[in-house]
Amino acid sequence: MATPFKTFKLPDLARLDLELFQAILAQADLGHVPAASEMIRAVSEKSSGTDGPAFFSINVREHLSLCLAASIWARAWSTLDKGTLHVHAWIDNSSSVSRANKLAASNVYAQELNRHLALAQAVNRLYVTAGHMAGVRNEMADCGSRSLAEPFKSRHSVHVQADVRRFQDAALATSTHERYNAAWEQWRTWREHRRQSPWLSKEEREQTDELVQYVLHLRDGGNSAATFRSKLYGIAWRHQRHGWYTVALAPDHRLVLRGMERDDGATR
């Protein structure tokens, strides 16, 4: 390694972040990583004229893991030292190692990835190098290229979902949790009396029809528009949290809800 560049070792706590990052990568669940989604979009647009399966090989996917890491964490790394920081990656794919060190490749996808890698280094004052780690020594192989094989595929799928749900829970205050749980129980009871499942269809119009009926039921019971808006939030959150899909009123009915709130007058 070149001596002018400072080197640091990631702490043990960073291993959990790396495992989650690699598991998300392996499942192509990049919606949880905004910077990754933006980078994938840019690469796809620049390479839209190529044969995807032929060019987007395992070698490119291995290189993608390094480039994504640099793109996502470059700003955080750059604050660790005022000078140029040396980041050294260990990869169990020799093609990716060569592409990272030389910033050169014949593969069109790898070329675009190298452009992003070079830009991240220039903007954030980083010096990124890579070394080859033999597969037999790679303790995290199950988190990377081999994670699509069982039993790791199922294992990581559970881990990613559990972590996402934990973060979703942490996003709500305790008082909000209690209010949403109460709203869900009231909704579930009402649906059971109608012999209907509390879980709504994924079709927006069907969702809206069911939710509007519930809103009218709440209004007949003396609830204000602000109150049943809060209860709708609780229903939507439970669907997002446990059903992994979004529930909401259609735009025209959201306008009706806004009109109800104005009709109720100012809160006293």
Coordinates of N, CA and C in Angstrom, one line a residue, residues 180 183-184 230-240 247:
Y180 N -52.1 3.8 16.8 CA -52.3 3.0 15.6 C -52.8 1.6 15.9
A183 N -56.4 1.9 16.6 CA -57.2 2.1 15.4 C -57.3 0.8 14.6
W184 N -56.3 0.0 14.6 CA -56.3 -1.3 13.9 C -57.4 -2.2 14.5
S230 N -56.6 10.1 11.3 CA -55.6 9.4 12.1 C -55.8 7.9 12.2
K231 N -57.1 7.5 12.2 CA -57.4 6.0 12.2 C -57.0 5.4 10.8
L232 N -57.2 6.1 9.8 CA -56.8 5.6 8.4 C -55.3 5.5 8.4
Y233 N -54.5 6.4 9.0 CA -53.1 6.3 9.1 C -52.7 5.0 9.8
G234 N -53.4 4.6 10.8 CA -53.1 3.4 11.6 C -53.4 2.2 10.7
I235 N -54.4 2.2 10.0 CA -54.7 1.0 9.1 C -53.7 0.9 8.0
A236 N -53.3 2.0 7.4 CA -52.3 2.0 6.3 C -51.0 1.5 6.9
W237 N -50.6 2.0 8.1 CA -49.3 1.6 8.6 C -49.3 0.1 8.9
R238 N -50.4 -0.5 9.4 CA -50.4 -1.9 9.6 C -50.2 -2.7 8.3
H239 N -50.9 -2.3 7.3 CA -50.7 -2.9 6.0 C -49.3 -2.8 5.5
Q240 N -48.7 -1.7 5.6 CA -47.3 -1.5 5.2 C -46.3 -2.3 6.0
V247 N -51.6 1.1 1.4 CA -53.0 1.3 1.4 C -53.3 2.8 1.5

